[in-house]
Protein backbone atom coordinates (compact mmCIF):
# COMPACT_ATOMS: atom_id res chain seq x y z
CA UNK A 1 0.00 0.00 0.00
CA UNK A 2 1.06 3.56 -0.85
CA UNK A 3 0.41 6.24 1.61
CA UNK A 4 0.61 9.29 -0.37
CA UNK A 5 0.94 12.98 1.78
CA UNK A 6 1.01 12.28 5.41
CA UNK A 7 3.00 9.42 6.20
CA UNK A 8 1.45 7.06 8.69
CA UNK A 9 3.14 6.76 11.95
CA UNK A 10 4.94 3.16 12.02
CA UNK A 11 3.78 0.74 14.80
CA UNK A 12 5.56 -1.70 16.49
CA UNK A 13 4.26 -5.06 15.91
CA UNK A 14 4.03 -6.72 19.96
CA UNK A 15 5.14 -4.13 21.98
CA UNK A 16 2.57 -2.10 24.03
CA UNK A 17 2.31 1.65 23.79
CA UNK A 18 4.52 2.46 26.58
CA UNK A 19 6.89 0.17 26.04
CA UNK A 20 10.44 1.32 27.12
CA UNK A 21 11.88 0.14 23.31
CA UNK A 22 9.45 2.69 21.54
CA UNK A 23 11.01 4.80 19.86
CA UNK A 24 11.08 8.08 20.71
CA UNK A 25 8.59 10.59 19.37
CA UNK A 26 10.77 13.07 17.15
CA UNK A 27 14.79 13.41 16.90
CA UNK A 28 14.93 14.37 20.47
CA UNK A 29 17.20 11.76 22.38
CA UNK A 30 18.10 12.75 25.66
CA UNK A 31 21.15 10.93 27.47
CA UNK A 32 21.81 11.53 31.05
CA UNK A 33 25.20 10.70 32.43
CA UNK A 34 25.09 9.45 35.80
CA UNK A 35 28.17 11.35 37.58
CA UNK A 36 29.34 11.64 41.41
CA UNK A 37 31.15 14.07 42.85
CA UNK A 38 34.14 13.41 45.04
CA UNK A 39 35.06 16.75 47.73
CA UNK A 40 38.81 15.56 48.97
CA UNK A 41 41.45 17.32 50.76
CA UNK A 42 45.16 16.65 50.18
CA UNK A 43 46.72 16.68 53.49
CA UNK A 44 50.87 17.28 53.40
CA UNK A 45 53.32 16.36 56.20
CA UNK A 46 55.07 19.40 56.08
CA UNK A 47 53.09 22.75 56.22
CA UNK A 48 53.14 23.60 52.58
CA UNK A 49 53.22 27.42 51.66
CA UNK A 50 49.53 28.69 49.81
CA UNK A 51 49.78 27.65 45.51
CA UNK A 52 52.53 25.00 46.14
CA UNK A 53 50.48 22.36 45.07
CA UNK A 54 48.61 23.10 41.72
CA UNK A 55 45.59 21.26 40.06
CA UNK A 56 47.60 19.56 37.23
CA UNK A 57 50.21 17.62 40.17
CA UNK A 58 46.92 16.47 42.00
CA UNK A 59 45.35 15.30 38.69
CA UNK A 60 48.86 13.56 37.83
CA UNK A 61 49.08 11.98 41.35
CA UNK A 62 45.22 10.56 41.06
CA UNK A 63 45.69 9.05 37.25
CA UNK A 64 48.73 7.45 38.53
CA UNK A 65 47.19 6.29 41.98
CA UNK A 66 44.23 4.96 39.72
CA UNK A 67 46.42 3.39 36.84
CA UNK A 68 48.47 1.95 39.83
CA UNK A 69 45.22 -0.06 41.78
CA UNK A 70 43.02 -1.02 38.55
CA UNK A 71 45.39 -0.25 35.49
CA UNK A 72 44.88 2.11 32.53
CA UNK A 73 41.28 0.84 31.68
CA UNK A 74 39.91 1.29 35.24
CA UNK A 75 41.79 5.09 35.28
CA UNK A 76 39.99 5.48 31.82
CA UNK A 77 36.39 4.39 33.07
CA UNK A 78 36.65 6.43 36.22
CA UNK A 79 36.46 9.56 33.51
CA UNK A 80 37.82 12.15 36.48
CA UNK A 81 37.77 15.99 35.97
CA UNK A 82 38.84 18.35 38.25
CA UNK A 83 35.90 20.51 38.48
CA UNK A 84 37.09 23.10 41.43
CA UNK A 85 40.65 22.96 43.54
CA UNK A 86 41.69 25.60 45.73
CA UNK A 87 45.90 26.06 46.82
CA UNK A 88 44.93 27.89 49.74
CA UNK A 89 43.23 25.51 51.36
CA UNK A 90 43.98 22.31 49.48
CA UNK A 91 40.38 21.39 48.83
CA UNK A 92 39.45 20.09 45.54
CA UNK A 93 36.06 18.55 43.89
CA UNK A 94 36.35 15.52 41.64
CA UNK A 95 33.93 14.14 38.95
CA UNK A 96 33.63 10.90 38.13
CA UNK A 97 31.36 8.10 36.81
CA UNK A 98 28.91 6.81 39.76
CA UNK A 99 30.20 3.19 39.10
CA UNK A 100 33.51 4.06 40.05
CA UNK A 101 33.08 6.14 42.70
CA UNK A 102 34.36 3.30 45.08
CA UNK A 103 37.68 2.89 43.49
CA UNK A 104 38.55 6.55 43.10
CA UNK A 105 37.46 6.99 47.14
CA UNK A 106 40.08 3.94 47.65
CA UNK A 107 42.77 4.69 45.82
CA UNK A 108 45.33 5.66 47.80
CA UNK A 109 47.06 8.83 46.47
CA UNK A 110 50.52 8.51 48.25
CA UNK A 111 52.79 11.22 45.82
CA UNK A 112 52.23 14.80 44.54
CA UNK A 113 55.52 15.78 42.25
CA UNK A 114 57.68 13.95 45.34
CA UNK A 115 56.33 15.22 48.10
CA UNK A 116 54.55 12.93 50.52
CA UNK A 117 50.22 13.55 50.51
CA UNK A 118 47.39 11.93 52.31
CA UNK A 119 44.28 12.50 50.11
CA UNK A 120 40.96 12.28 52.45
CA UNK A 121 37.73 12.26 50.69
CA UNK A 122 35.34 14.62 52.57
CA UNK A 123 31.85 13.89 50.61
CA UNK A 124 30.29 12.34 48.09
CA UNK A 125 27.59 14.29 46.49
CA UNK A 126 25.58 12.91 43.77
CA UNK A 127 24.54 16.38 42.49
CA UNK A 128 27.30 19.29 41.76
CA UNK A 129 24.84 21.73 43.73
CA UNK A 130 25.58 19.42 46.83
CA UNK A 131 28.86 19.65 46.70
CA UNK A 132 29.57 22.87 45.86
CA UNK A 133 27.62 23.72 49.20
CA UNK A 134 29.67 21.50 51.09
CA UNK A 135 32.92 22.77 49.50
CA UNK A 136 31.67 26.22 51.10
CA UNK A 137 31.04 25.12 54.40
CA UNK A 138 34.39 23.31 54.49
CA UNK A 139 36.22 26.05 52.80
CA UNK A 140 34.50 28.80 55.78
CA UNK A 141 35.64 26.20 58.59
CA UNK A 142 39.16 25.91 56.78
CA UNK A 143 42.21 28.55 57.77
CA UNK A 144 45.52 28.33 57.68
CA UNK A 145 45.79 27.92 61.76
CA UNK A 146 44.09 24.40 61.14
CA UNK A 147 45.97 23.19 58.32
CA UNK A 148 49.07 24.02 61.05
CA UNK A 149 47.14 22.19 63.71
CA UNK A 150 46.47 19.30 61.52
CA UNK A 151 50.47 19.04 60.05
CA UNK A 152 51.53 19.45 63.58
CA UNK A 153 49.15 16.82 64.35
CA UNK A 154 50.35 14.22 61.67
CA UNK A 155 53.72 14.90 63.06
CA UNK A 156 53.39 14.24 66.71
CA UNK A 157 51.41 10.79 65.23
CA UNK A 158 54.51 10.00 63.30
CA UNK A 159 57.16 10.71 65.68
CA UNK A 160 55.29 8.38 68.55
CA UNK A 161 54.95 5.48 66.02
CA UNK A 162 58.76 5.73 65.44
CA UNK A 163 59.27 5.96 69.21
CA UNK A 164 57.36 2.85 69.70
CA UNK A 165 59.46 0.98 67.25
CA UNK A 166 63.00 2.32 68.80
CA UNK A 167 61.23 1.04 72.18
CA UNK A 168 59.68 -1.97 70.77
CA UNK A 169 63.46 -2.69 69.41
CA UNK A 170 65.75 -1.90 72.54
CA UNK A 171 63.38 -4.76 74.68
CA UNK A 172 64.32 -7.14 71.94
């Protein structure tokens, strides 16, 4: 049969009306990426002066850390981006696919351009809006006193682990 001026709408032989595999009306496909959003702060052993670590070392240090725990096609799945990161107070936001949310929280991100880091992850927000709010609160509750407090803190820990292990060795 030949439809001639309007063309009939094609129908889908045994699939109901609102059947997810309809196609959709018109050339309007929508896609929505499912994202998370990672808040971290890099904490340094030393006291670091403001700007000495800079977006593209903490980016190098958490491909490598990734690449290093699930290899070059996790690091590639995990899709990062560095959406915000501040060198005053060493707070950062991180965007990444929600499936590998997990493996970006647990890699370990040990080196920053050779100086020793701890990377704590402070959040994860499944909207930007979320985090960006809790980047604000952090960032008002942040000053330099208590990244000094926090380095002085890390240092005292250190110093009575190694004083347990010169103790622990002169009883043996």
């Amino acid at each position: 049969r030949l439809h001639v001026g309007r063309a009939k709408p094609r129908r889908w032989r045994g699939l109901a009306e609102s059947s997810p595999l309809q196609p959709p009306e018109g050339n309007a496909v929508m896609v929505v990426q499912k994202r998370r959003y990672v808040l971290f702060e890099v904490i340094v052993d030393a006291a670091p002066r403001p700007g000495a670590i800079v977006e593209d070392d903490v980016m190098q240090a958490v491909s490598e850390a990734l690449a290093a725990n699930w290899g070059d096609v996790g690091e590639a799945q995990a899709q990062t981006r560095m959406l915000y990161w501040s060198t005053a107070v060493h707070l950062g936001v991180l965007r990444c696919q929600r499936c590998q949310e997990e493996e970006l929280l647990a890699a370990r991100i040990r080196k920053a351009r050779l100086e020793e880091l701890e990377g704590r992850a402070s959040a994860r927000e499944g909207d930007l809006a979320d985090a960006r709010s809790r980047l604000e609160e952090l960032q008002t509750r942040a000053s330099a006193q208590e990244h000094e407090l926090a380095a002085a803190r890390l240092r005292n820990a250190r110093l009575e682990e190694l004083e347990k292990k010169a103790a622990a060795r002169e009883r043996e």
